[in-house]
Amino acid sequence: MFDVDWMGLLTRAVLRERLPLLIAETCAWSVGMSDRPHVERRRGRLVPTGGTIGDRAGRGQPLSGEEDGRLDLGDARPGSFRDALNAVDAEGVVYADRYDREVLEPFVLASCVVAAERARDTRPGPWADLLDDLGEDGGDLVGVVRAGEWEAPLRTEAEHLVLAALADVPLLEVEAEGLPLSLVRAAESLTRSAASPAPAPAGGADPGSVFLARTAAGGLPGPVQPRDAGRLLDALLAEGLEPEEVPAVLPELPLAEGTAEALLRLLAAGPGL
């Protein structure tokens, strides 16, 4: 394995710097859990218990059952956030698995990319050596992160930090803490929806979006190389394109092989980059 310990330490430092944001996003994600119907698995079948998760949490009743859940979340205080994470939804999916997919994984990837940007800007010598070891050119930071395999250990640490802060806190208190940010996120989603142009006609992207995209790409030497994918994405967003509009305009731009894929990976990493 490559000697990338210094980079692993840097990703951990960035994660701890961003921990307040992760806690806030976690609380916001939890909003609405208490309103969902409570179900549990009995003899392999999902059975509604007749109330909501919030009803049971408020009475201090267990939310997770014996047939589902994760061992690392066992022995939870009834009605706590840890207990809620170990419960199952109406489709039988453990809430902890949804949390990992919807919050933890994208947040950790974004933190790793932030660390990679910092390493590139502040430690150019070691960064160049690292890229050489990994066989990467540095143009696709998400690709560098994946090659360095920093995400998995950082996800474990992120989960431990979140649980240390919130595990035994009553679910209803976690939801109350997250309500303001959840309202902000909902407003952002509504704003994006209202600002989105009408769907493009079949056979191509919206002409206005294509014009803006070509204007953005015109500021970069063409064809745009994978190493400049981040600069192109920044330029596209600065021109006013919404993230969901970006994939449709890429075929209209002068891109080198691999640039579109690199840009889409950066886009998928989500906010916080």
Tab-separated table of C-alpha atoms in Angstrom, residues 23-237:
chain	number	residue	atom	x	y	z
A	23	ILE	CA	-23.848	17.419	13.311
A	24	ALA	CA	-26.145	20.133	11.962
A	25	GLU	CA	-26.814	18.201	8.744
A	26	THR	CA	-27.506	15.062	10.784
A	27	CYS	CA	-30.058	16.857	12.938
A	28	ALA	CA	-31.694	18.350	9.843
A	29	TRP	CA	-31.859	14.902	8.230
A	30	SER	CA	-33.679	13.522	11.271
A	31	VAL	CA	-36.534	16.027	11.004
A	32	GLY	CA	-39.746	14.204	10.168
A	33	MET	CA	-38.700	10.810	11.505
A	34	SER	CA	-41.057	11.122	14.450
A	35	ASP	CA	-44.038	11.515	12.091
A	36	ARG	CA	-43.368	8.268	10.258
A	37	PRO	CA	-45.295	5.114	11.139
A	38	HIS	CA	-43.473	2.743	13.414
A	39	VAL	CA	-42.987	-0.768	12.080
A	40	GLU	CA	-41.046	-3.742	13.309
A	41	ARG	CA	-40.178	-7.116	11.895
A	42	ARG	CA	-41.845	-10.113	13.494
A	43	ARG	CA	-40.986	-13.579	12.239
A	44	GLY	CA	-39.605	-12.027	9.088
A	45	ARG	CA	-42.641	-9.846	8.323
A	46	LEU	CA	-42.923	-6.065	8.626
A	47	VAL	CA	-45.761	-5.265	11.014
A	48	PRO	CA	-47.103	-1.754	11.813
A	49	THR	CA	-47.398	-1.218	15.549
A	50	GLY	CA	-50.234	1.278	15.175
A	51	GLY	CA	-48.401	4.458	16.133
A	52	THR	CA	-45.660	6.742	14.947
A	53	ILE	CA	-41.993	6.714	15.811
A	54	GLY	CA	-42.564	9.953	17.709
A	55	ASP	CA	-45.352	8.431	19.808
A	56	ARG	CA	-43.066	5.661	20.988
A	57	ALA	CA	-40.054	7.936	21.424
A	58	GLY	CA	-42.105	10.308	23.564
A	59	ARG	CA	-43.132	7.427	25.826
A	60	GLY	CA	-39.590	6.091	26.024
A	61	GLN	CA	-40.499	2.870	24.211
A	62	PRO	CA	-37.952	1.006	22.075
A	63	LEU	CA	-37.928	1.939	18.404
A	64	SER	CA	-35.703	-0.857	17.113
A	65	GLY	CA	-36.528	-4.547	17.132
A	66	GLU	CA	-34.558	-7.712	17.690
A	67	GLU	CA	-34.747	-8.987	14.098
A	68	ASP	CA	-33.339	-5.895	12.395
A	69	GLY	CA	-30.735	-3.295	13.106
A	70	ARG	CA	-26.973	-3.202	13.323
A	71	LEU	CA	-24.903	-4.678	16.095
A	72	ASP	CA	-22.867	-1.500	16.492
A	73	LEU	CA	-26.082	0.370	17.337
A	74	GLY	CA	-27.403	-2.181	19.808
A	75	ASP	CA	-28.207	-1.543	23.483
A	76	ALA	CA	-29.600	1.875	22.625
A	77	ARG	CA	-31.520	3.964	25.112
A	78	PRO	CA	-35.229	3.676	24.144
A	79	GLY	CA	-36.402	6.700	22.181
A	80	SER	CA	-32.876	7.978	21.573
A	81	PHE	CA	-31.345	8.962	18.250
A	82	ARG	CA	-29.272	5.756	18.233
A	83	ASP	CA	-32.462	3.774	18.806
A	84	ALA	CA	-34.147	5.578	15.895
A	85	LEU	CA	-31.213	4.882	13.591
A	86	ASN	CA	-31.550	1.185	14.346
A	87	ALA	CA	-35.268	1.105	13.530
A	88	VAL	CA	-36.634	0.127	10.113
A	89	ASP	CA	-38.775	2.136	7.733
A	90	ALA	CA	-41.905	0.963	5.948
A	91	GLU	CA	-39.766	-0.758	3.283
A	92	GLY	CA	-37.718	-2.628	5.863
A	93	VAL	CA	-34.594	-0.489	5.404
A	94	VAL	CA	-32.664	0.314	8.564
A	95	TYR	CA	-32.602	4.083	9.049
A	96	ALA	CA	-28.873	3.934	9.771
A	97	ASP	CA	-28.289	2.598	6.264
A	98	ARG	CA	-30.314	5.468	4.810
A	99	TYR	CA	-28.366	7.951	6.922
A	100	ASP	CA	-25.073	6.533	5.687
A	101	ARG	CA	-26.170	6.800	2.064
A	102	GLU	CA	-27.890	10.191	2.251
A	103	VAL	CA	-25.668	12.113	4.680
A	104	LEU	CA	-22.504	10.398	5.841
A	105	GLU	CA	-21.094	9.119	2.542
A	106	PRO	CA	-21.458	12.365	0.537
A	107	PHE	CA	-20.226	14.433	3.493
A	108	VAL	CA	-17.120	12.290	3.926
A	109	LEU	CA	-16.362	12.401	0.202
A	110	ALA	CA	-16.701	16.189	0.216
A	111	SER	CA	-14.391	16.393	3.249
A	112	CYS	CA	-11.787	14.264	1.487
A	113	VAL	CA	-11.945	16.530	-1.564
A	114	VAL	CA	-11.505	19.594	0.672
A	115	ALA	CA	-8.442	17.904	2.172
A	116	ALA	CA	-7.112	17.118	-1.310
A	117	GLU	CA	-7.533	20.748	-2.366
A	118	ARG	CA	-5.692	21.883	0.755
A	119	ALA	CA	-2.872	19.408	0.158
A	120	ARG	CA	-2.554	20.527	-3.463
A	121	ASP	CA	-2.402	24.197	-2.480
A	122	THR	CA	-0.241	24.020	0.657
A	123	ARG	CA	2.014	20.973	0.138
A	124	PRO	CA	2.818	20.909	-3.582
A	125	GLY	CA	5.897	18.699	-3.201
A	126	PRO	CA	4.326	15.874	-1.175
A	127	TRP	CA	1.159	16.247	-3.263
A	128	ALA	CA	3.099	15.664	-6.477
A	129	ASP	CA	4.774	12.605	-4.939
A	130	LEU	CA	1.405	11.293	-3.813
A	131	LEU	CA	-0.101	11.686	-7.280
A	132	ASP	CA	2.858	9.825	-8.732
A	133	ASP	CA	2.390	6.969	-6.246
A	134	LEU	CA	-1.328	6.767	-7.009
A	135	GLY	CA	-0.908	7.025	-10.772
A	136	GLU	CA	-3.163	10.092	-10.937
A	137	ASP	CA	-2.627	13.435	-12.665
A	138	GLY	CA	-4.555	15.443	-10.050
A	139	GLY	CA	-7.192	16.740	-12.441
A	140	ASP	CA	-9.954	14.652	-10.894
A	141	LEU	CA	-9.833	15.114	-7.124
A	142	VAL	CA	-12.654	12.655	-6.535
A	143	GLY	CA	-10.653	10.090	-8.486
A	144	VAL	CA	-7.586	10.851	-6.356
A	145	VAL	CA	-9.636	10.371	-3.189
A	146	ARG	CA	-10.981	7.050	-4.426
A	147	ALA	CA	-7.499	5.876	-5.431
A	148	GLY	CA	-6.124	6.844	-2.018
A	149	GLU	CA	-8.879	4.891	-0.223
A	150	TRP	CA	-9.344	7.521	2.482
A	151	GLU	CA	-13.139	7.435	2.515
A	152	ALA	CA	-13.760	4.145	4.330
A	153	PRO	CA	-11.720	4.873	7.479
A	154	LEU	CA	-13.005	8.445	7.534
A	155	ARG	CA	-16.623	7.236	7.359
A	156	THR	CA	-15.981	5.079	10.409
A	157	GLU	CA	-14.510	8.014	12.310
A	158	ALA	CA	-17.327	10.321	11.206
A	159	GLU	CA	-19.933	7.853	12.450
A	160	HIS	CA	-18.175	7.555	15.808
A	161	LEU	CA	-18.049	11.342	16.175
A	162	VAL	CA	-21.733	11.738	15.330
A	163	LEU	CA	-22.747	9.015	17.762
A	164	ALA	CA	-20.548	10.491	20.480
A	165	ALA	CA	-22.481	13.733	20.104
A	166	LEU	CA	-26.026	12.496	19.479
A	167	ALA	CA	-26.423	8.782	20.244
A	168	ASP	CA	-28.173	9.081	23.607
A	169	VAL	CA	-30.006	12.330	22.878
A	170	PRO	CA	-33.780	11.812	22.599
A	171	LEU	CA	-34.887	11.726	18.971
A	172	LEU	CA	-37.392	14.525	19.542
A	173	GLU	CA	-34.613	16.821	20.785
A	174	VAL	CA	-32.414	15.990	17.789
A	175	GLU	CA	-35.294	16.831	15.459
A	176	ALA	CA	-35.950	20.114	17.252
A	177	GLU	CA	-32.284	21.066	16.906
A	178	GLY	CA	-32.348	20.274	13.199
A	179	LEU	CA	-35.594	22.038	12.333
A	180	PRO	CA	-34.113	25.459	11.391
A	181	LEU	CA	-31.576	23.976	8.969
A	182	SER	CA	-34.147	21.576	7.530
A	183	LEU	CA	-36.356	24.573	6.708
A	184	VAL	CA	-33.411	26.245	4.987
A	185	ARG	CA	-32.746	23.103	2.950
A	186	ALA	CA	-36.427	22.859	2.001
A	187	ALA	CA	-36.455	26.515	0.922
A	188	GLU	CA	-33.321	25.968	-1.164
A	189	SER	CA	-34.971	23.019	-2.869
A	190	LEU	CA	-38.091	25.056	-3.647
A	191	THR	CA	-35.973	27.905	-4.990
A	192	ARG	CA	-34.064	25.563	-7.283
A	193	SER	CA	-37.311	24.045	-8.525
A	194	ALA	CA	-38.857	27.449	-9.195
A	195	ALA	CA	-35.752	28.663	-11.010
A	196	SER	CA	-35.376	25.565	-13.142
A	197	PRO	CA	-36.184	26.167	-16.809
A	198	ALA	CA	-38.841	24.212	-18.625
A	199	PRO	CA	-37.699	20.747	-19.659
A	200	ALA	CA	-35.566	20.771	-22.756
A	201	PRO	CA	-37.174	19.446	-25.893
A	202	ALA	CA	-36.345	15.892	-26.828
A	203	GLY	CA	-33.063	15.586	-28.638
A	204	GLY	CA	-30.970	18.192	-26.843
A	205	ALA	CA	-30.325	20.505	-23.919
A	206	ASP	CA	-32.076	23.826	-23.432
A	207	PRO	CA	-30.542	26.328	-25.911
A	208	GLY	CA	-30.178	28.996	-23.238
A	209	SER	CA	-28.309	26.606	-20.975
A	210	VAL	CA	-26.065	25.567	-23.858
A	211	PHE	CA	-25.244	29.221	-24.565
A	212	LEU	CA	-24.297	29.831	-20.930
A	213	ALA	CA	-22.268	26.625	-20.824
A	214	ARG	CA	-20.313	27.530	-23.949
A	215	THR	CA	-19.648	30.968	-22.503
A	216	ALA	CA	-18.292	29.354	-19.344
A	217	ALA	CA	-16.130	26.887	-21.267
A	218	GLY	CA	-14.790	29.678	-23.461
A	219	GLY	CA	-12.672	30.901	-20.578
A	220	LEU	CA	-10.688	27.652	-20.511
A	221	PRO	CA	-8.268	26.274	-23.094
A	222	GLY	CA	-9.988	23.670	-25.229
A	223	PRO	CA	-10.558	20.891	-25.367
A	224	VAL	CA	-11.008	21.062	-21.584
A	225	GLN	CA	-8.824	18.451	-19.903
A	226	PRO	CA	-9.868	16.259	-16.925
A	227	ARG	CA	-7.506	18.189	-14.652
A	228	ASP	CA	-9.620	21.312	-15.327
A	229	ALA	CA	-12.971	19.654	-14.567
A	230	GLY	CA	-13.263	21.497	-11.255
A	231	ARG	CA	-12.573	24.854	-12.909
A	232	LEU	CA	-15.162	24.131	-15.584
A	233	LEU	CA	-17.778	23.134	-13.017
A	234	ASP	CA	-17.138	26.339	-11.072
A	235	ALA	CA	-17.475	28.351	-14.288
A	236	LEU	CA	-20.739	26.636	-15.255
A	237	LEU	CA	-22.294	27.312	-11.862
